[in-house]
Each structure stands twice: as C-alpha cells, then as structure tokens.
Amino acid sequence: MTYYDDLTKDEKRVSVFKEAIIQKAHGITYDLGTGSGIMASFASPYAKKVYAFEINPLVIKRYSENLLKNFDNIILIEADLTTYNYNEKPDVVICEMLDTALIDEEQVPVINNVLDYAKKDTIFIPQSTYDTIKIGFSNILHITYKEDENIHFETFSKEIKYNSVDFSNKITPKVEKNIEITIDKSGEINTLLITTYTCLNEKLITEPTPMLNPPLLIPVNLLKVSKGDVVLINLKYIMGGGLNTIKANIRKII
C-alpha cells in the first residue's frame, strides 16, 4: 500500500487537513474515501461518530486493525460512494478524493451524491477548490503531471484563475471554458499548465503538495506569438471523468 503510505508522509498535506479537521469535526462525521484512515483518526477525538468509507477491500484489510483497535468511535464501511444510500445526515463531511482540476478522481460524483443526504449546515472539508491556468512551452508529448523536475515548462503568461468549485452545492461535472490570456514575451507556445488550490476553510488555503494536486501539463497546438498578443484558450473536460476527457486548443485573437 505504498501510495497510501506516501500520502501520510506528505507533511504539508497532512498538517493542513489535520488543522481543518481539528477546528471543525463534531457530531456525525463522514470520511469519504478513508484510505489509511488518517483523516478519520484526526476527527475521532472531536466527533460523536466517524463513519470511514472505503471502496477497496484490500485497503480496508490493510488499515482496519489500527483504526478499530485505537479508535472506538470509528465505523468502517466498504461502499461505492457515487451511489451509496447514507443512513444518517452528517454534521461534517471530509473528502480528499482530490485531483488537479478534479478531473481524474471521484470527488465530484461522490460529493454530488452525499449532498442529497447533507443538512443545510453540514460542513465540508475541504470547503472548495479553485483552478488557475498559464500558457507556455514544453517538450511534453501527452498530458502529464509536473512531478518530475526534468520536465521543463517555460512560462509565457501570468497565472489566471478560470474555475472554482464549492462542495456545499451541487456541481456540474462538465467544464467548458473560453479563456483569454495575454502573452508576456515572444516565441512559441504549445502547453497549458493547470494548478489547483484547495480551500480547507475560509482561512486555510493550500497550493499543491507532493501528494496533493500536482500541476497538470496539457499539450496544445504549436503557436508563434509576440509579446502583447491575446490568445484564446478553449478548454473542456469532465470532473471525475478522467484525463481522457480533456480537450484543448489555442488560437490568437486578431
């Protein structure tokens, strides 16, 4: 279970979620996609009950002994949370099925389902996300995360916010944006860079960490540009639909 162990070793990710959970966990708390159970363990001292949901039985087998032995108010449930029928209304929902622009994980379908069972004052952790875009040049041939230091990306624009998602409201998974962006220098552009920022609450906002929303590089058609040009980006994808739903192209506005 190296992936889940790596998640727990990402100190920045873990610390910011822990702070938000300590501040807000109470009553009936759901941890959706519990994985190693670390978020559920943070919530346990402050909640009446913590329902820790996980779809993967191997993950449950790996981590259940620690959770059930050390936390008497955590209840582990194996379930597909895109269709699950909840029995209690939650006071707090923790869901860290996050991915850059929410594309390649099931945060959106899972949240849309749990919203049918939430109360008006249910607290969501994280509360929201927002996405930014830059345009530039790189040598990538396919959509990839910018996790490798050897991947070069030369920036040709400022960072522009283009989308935001509030988890306390129903979310439309289909995203289609036309984004105008001004070029800062002359040369050739062929890549978009998407960065996602996670708002745990009103005061806690985190940029990507090693195991949370690494920036996403998307190749587009090669375009020669001059400083001051305005480029129109057409960007489409489905949140929760996977990276293969991404479609993007660019053109100069005359």
Coordinates of C-alpha atoms in Angstrom, one line a residue:
M1 CA 0.0 0.0 0.0
T2 CA 2.9 2.4 -0.8
Y3 CA 0.5 5.0 -2.3
Y4 CA -1.5 5.4 0.9
D5 CA 1.7 5.4 3.0
D6 CA 3.2 8.1 0.8
L7 CA 0.0 10.2 1.4
T8 CA 0.5 10.0 5.1
K9 CA 4.2 11.1 4.7
D10 CA 3.3 14.3 2.8
E11 CA 3.6 16.5 5.9
K12 CA 2.2 19.7 4.3
R13 CA -0.9 17.9 3.1
V14 CA -1.4 16.1 6.4
S15 CA -0.9 19.1 8.6
V16 CA -3.3 21.4 6.7
F17 CA -6.1 18.8 6.7
K18 CA -5.4 18.0 10.4
E19 CA -5.7 21.6 11.3
A20 CA -9.0 22.0 9.5
I21 CA -10.4 18.8 10.9
I22 CA -9.5 19.7 14.5
Q23 CA -11.3 23.0 14.0
K24 CA -14.5 21.6 12.6
A25 CA -15.1 17.9 13.3
H26 CA -18.1 17.2 15.5
G27 CA -21.2 15.2 15.8
I28 CA -21.7 12.7 12.9
T29 CA -18.6 13.0 10.7
Y30 CA -18.1 11.2 7.4
D31 CA -14.6 10.4 6.0
L32 CA -15.3 9.6 2.3
G33 CA -12.5 7.5 0.8
T34 CA -10.8 7.0 4.1
G35 CA -7.7 5.1 2.7
S36 CA -5.2 4.8 5.5
G37 CA -7.8 6.3 7.9
I38 CA -5.6 9.2 8.9
M39 CA -8.3 11.8 8.4
A40 CA -10.8 9.7 10.4
S41 CA -8.2 9.4 13.2
F42 CA -7.9 13.2 13.3
A43 CA -11.7 13.6 13.6
S44 CA -12.2 10.8 16.2
P45 CA -11.5 12.8 19.4
Y46 CA -13.9 15.6 18.3
A47 CA -16.8 13.6 16.8
K48 CA -19.5 11.5 18.3
K49 CA -19.1 9.0 15.4
V50 CA -16.8 8.8 12.5
Y51 CA -18.0 6.8 9.5
A52 CA -15.0 5.9 7.4
F53 CA -16.0 4.8 3.9
E54 CA -13.7 3.0 1.5
I55 CA -14.4 1.2 -1.7
N56 CA -11.2 -1.0 -1.8
P57 CA -11.5 -4.1 0.4
L58 CA -7.7 -4.6 0.3
V59 CA -7.2 -1.1 1.7
I60 CA -9.7 -1.8 4.5
K61 CA -7.9 -5.1 5.3
R62 CA -4.5 -3.3 5.5
Y63 CA -5.6 -0.5 7.8
S64 CA -8.7 -1.6 9.7
E65 CA -6.9 -3.2 12.6
N66 CA -5.2 0.0 13.6
L67 CA -8.4 2.1 13.2
L68 CA -10.7 -0.3 15.0
K69 CA -8.2 -1.1 17.8
N70 CA -7.3 2.5 18.7
F71 CA -10.5 4.5 17.9
D72 CA -13.7 3.2 19.4
N73 CA -16.0 5.7 17.6
I74 CA -14.8 4.9 14.0
I75 CA -17.0 2.7 11.9
L76 CA -15.5 1.3 8.7
I77 CA -17.8 0.7 5.8
E78 CA -17.0 -0.7 2.4
A79 CA -19.0 1.2 -0.2
D80 CA -19.1 2.8 -3.7
L81 CA -19.8 6.4 -2.6
T82 CA -21.1 7.5 -6.0
T83 CA -24.3 5.6 -5.4
Y84 CA -24.3 4.9 -1.6
N85 CA -27.5 5.4 0.4
Y86 CA -26.5 7.0 3.7
N87 CA -28.5 6.3 6.9
E88 CA -27.6 9.4 8.9
K89 CA -27.3 13.0 8.0
P90 CA -23.7 14.2 8.5
D91 CA -22.6 17.2 10.5
V92 CA -19.2 17.2 8.8
V93 CA -18.0 15.6 5.5
I94 CA -14.3 15.0 4.9
C95 CA -13.5 14.1 1.4
E96 CA -10.0 14.1 0.0
M97 CA -10.5 12.4 -3.4
L98 CA -8.9 15.5 -4.9
D99 CA -7.0 15.7 -8.2
T100 CA -5.9 18.6 -10.3
A101 CA -9.0 20.4 -11.6
L102 CA -10.9 17.5 -10.0
I103 CA -10.6 15.6 -13.3
D104 CA -9.1 12.2 -12.5
E105 CA -10.6 11.3 -9.1
E106 CA -14.2 10.9 -8.0
Q107 CA -14.5 13.9 -5.7
V108 CA -17.3 15.5 -7.7
P109 CA -19.6 12.4 -8.2
V110 CA -19.1 11.4 -4.6
I111 CA -19.8 14.9 -3.2
N112 CA -22.9 15.2 -5.5
N113 CA -24.3 12.0 -4.1
V114 CA -23.6 12.9 -0.4
L115 CA -25.2 16.3 -0.9
D116 CA -28.6 14.5 -1.2
Y117 CA -28.2 13.5 2.5
A118 CA -26.5 16.6 3.9
K119 CA -28.0 19.2 6.2
K120 CA -28.2 22.9 5.4
D121 CA -25.3 23.5 7.9
T122 CA -23.2 20.4 7.0
I123 CA -19.5 21.4 7.0
F124 CA -17.3 20.2 4.1
I125 CA -13.6 19.7 4.4
P126 CA -12.2 20.9 2.1
Q127 CA -14.7 23.6 1.5
S128 CA -13.8 24.4 -2.1
T129 CA -11.1 24.5 -4.8
Y130 CA -10.1 26.9 -7.5
D131 CA -8.1 26.4 -10.6
T132 CA -5.6 28.6 -12.5
I133 CA -4.0 28.4 -15.9
K134 CA -0.8 29.5 -17.5
I135 CA 0.3 29.1 -21.1
G136 CA 3.9 28.3 -22.2
F137 CA 6.3 26.0 -24.0
S138 CA 7.4 22.5 -23.0
N139 CA 8.7 19.3 -24.6
I140 CA 5.9 17.0 -23.4
L141 CA 4.0 14.8 -25.9
H142 CA 1.0 13.9 -23.8
I143 CA -1.0 15.1 -20.8
T144 CA 1.2 14.7 -17.7
Y145 CA 1.6 15.9 -14.1
K146 CA 4.5 18.2 -13.4
E147 CA 6.1 16.0 -10.8
D148 CA 9.4 15.4 -12.4
E149 CA 12.0 18.2 -12.1
N150 CA 13.3 17.2 -15.5
I151 CA 10.0 18.4 -17.2
H152 CA 10.7 21.9 -18.4
F153 CA 7.9 24.4 -18.7
E154 CA 8.7 27.9 -20.0
T155 CA 6.1 30.4 -18.9
F156 CA 4.7 32.9 -21.4
S157 CA 1.8 34.4 -19.3
K158 CA 0.6 35.3 -15.9
E159 CA -1.4 32.8 -13.8
I160 CA -5.2 33.3 -14.5
K161 CA -8.0 31.9 -12.3
Y162 CA -10.6 30.3 -14.5
N163 CA -12.8 28.0 -12.4
S164 CA -13.9 27.3 -8.8
V165 CA -16.0 24.6 -7.1
D166 CA -17.9 24.9 -3.8
F167 CA -18.5 21.5 -2.3
S168 CA -21.6 22.6 -0.4
N169 CA -23.6 22.9 -3.6
K170 CA -24.4 20.5 -6.5
I171 CA -21.6 20.5 -9.0
T172 CA -21.9 20.4 -12.8
P173 CA -19.2 17.9 -13.9
K174 CA -18.9 19.2 -17.4
V175 CA -16.4 22.1 -17.8
E176 CA -16.1 24.2 -20.9
K177 CA -14.2 27.5 -20.7
N178 CA -13.0 30.1 -23.2
I179 CA -10.1 31.9 -21.5
E180 CA -8.4 35.0 -22.9
I181 CA -4.8 35.3 -21.9
T182 CA -2.1 37.9 -22.7
I183 CA 1.3 36.8 -23.8
D184 CA 4.3 38.3 -21.9
K185 CA 7.1 37.6 -24.4
S186 CA 7.7 36.5 -28.0
G187 CA 8.3 32.9 -29.0
E188 CA 6.4 29.6 -29.4
I189 CA 3.8 28.2 -27.1
N190 CA 2.4 24.7 -27.0
T191 CA 1.4 23.8 -23.5
L192 CA -1.2 24.7 -20.8
L193 CA -0.3 24.5 -17.1
I194 CA -3.3 24.0 -14.7
T195 CA -2.8 24.5 -10.9
T196 CA -5.4 23.7 -8.3
Y197 CA -5.6 25.4 -4.9
T198 CA -7.5 23.7 -2.0
C199 CA -9.5 25.8 0.4
L200 CA -9.9 23.8 3.6
N201 CA -12.0 26.6 5.1
E202 CA -12.1 30.4 4.9
K203 CA -8.6 30.9 6.2
L204 CA -6.8 27.7 5.3
I205 CA -5.7 27.5 1.6
T206 CA -3.0 25.3 0.3
E207 CA -1.2 25.1 -3.0
P208 CA -0.2 21.7 -4.5
T209 CA 1.9 19.4 -2.3
P210 CA 3.9 16.3 -3.3
M211 CA 0.8 14.1 -2.9
L212 CA -2.0 16.7 -3.4
N213 CA -2.9 18.1 -6.9
P214 CA 0.4 18.2 -8.7
P215 CA 0.2 20.8 -11.6
L216 CA -1.1 19.4 -14.8
L217 CA 0.5 20.0 -18.2
I218 CA -1.7 19.8 -21.3
P219 CA -0.1 19.9 -24.8
V220 CA -1.9 22.1 -27.4
N221 CA -1.2 23.1 -31.0
L222 CA 2.0 25.0 -31.6
L223 CA 1.6 28.7 -32.0
K224 CA 4.1 31.5 -32.7
V225 CA 3.3 34.6 -30.6
S226 CA 4.6 38.1 -29.9
K227 CA 4.6 40.0 -26.6
G228 CA 1.2 41.6 -26.1
D229 CA -0.7 39.1 -28.2
V230 CA -4.0 37.8 -26.8
V231 CA -4.6 34.1 -27.0
L232 CA -7.9 32.4 -26.7
I233 CA -7.8 29.0 -24.9
N234 CA -10.7 26.6 -25.4
L235 CA -10.6 24.0 -22.6
K236 CA -13.0 21.2 -22.0
Y237 CA -13.1 18.3 -19.5
I238 CA -15.4 16.3 -17.2
M239 CA -14.7 16.4 -13.5
G240 CA -14.4 12.9 -12.3
G241 CA -14.4 11.7 -15.9
G242 CA -10.6 11.1 -16.2
L243 CA -7.8 12.7 -18.1
N244 CA -9.0 11.3 -21.4
T245 CA -12.0 13.8 -21.3
I246 CA -9.6 16.7 -21.7
K247 CA -9.8 18.6 -25.0
A248 CA -7.9 21.9 -25.5
N249 CA -6.8 24.2 -28.3
I250 CA -5.5 27.7 -28.6
R251 CA -5.6 30.5 -31.2
K252 CA -4.6 34.1 -31.4
I253 CA -7.3 36.7 -31.3
I254 CA -6.9 39.1 -34.2

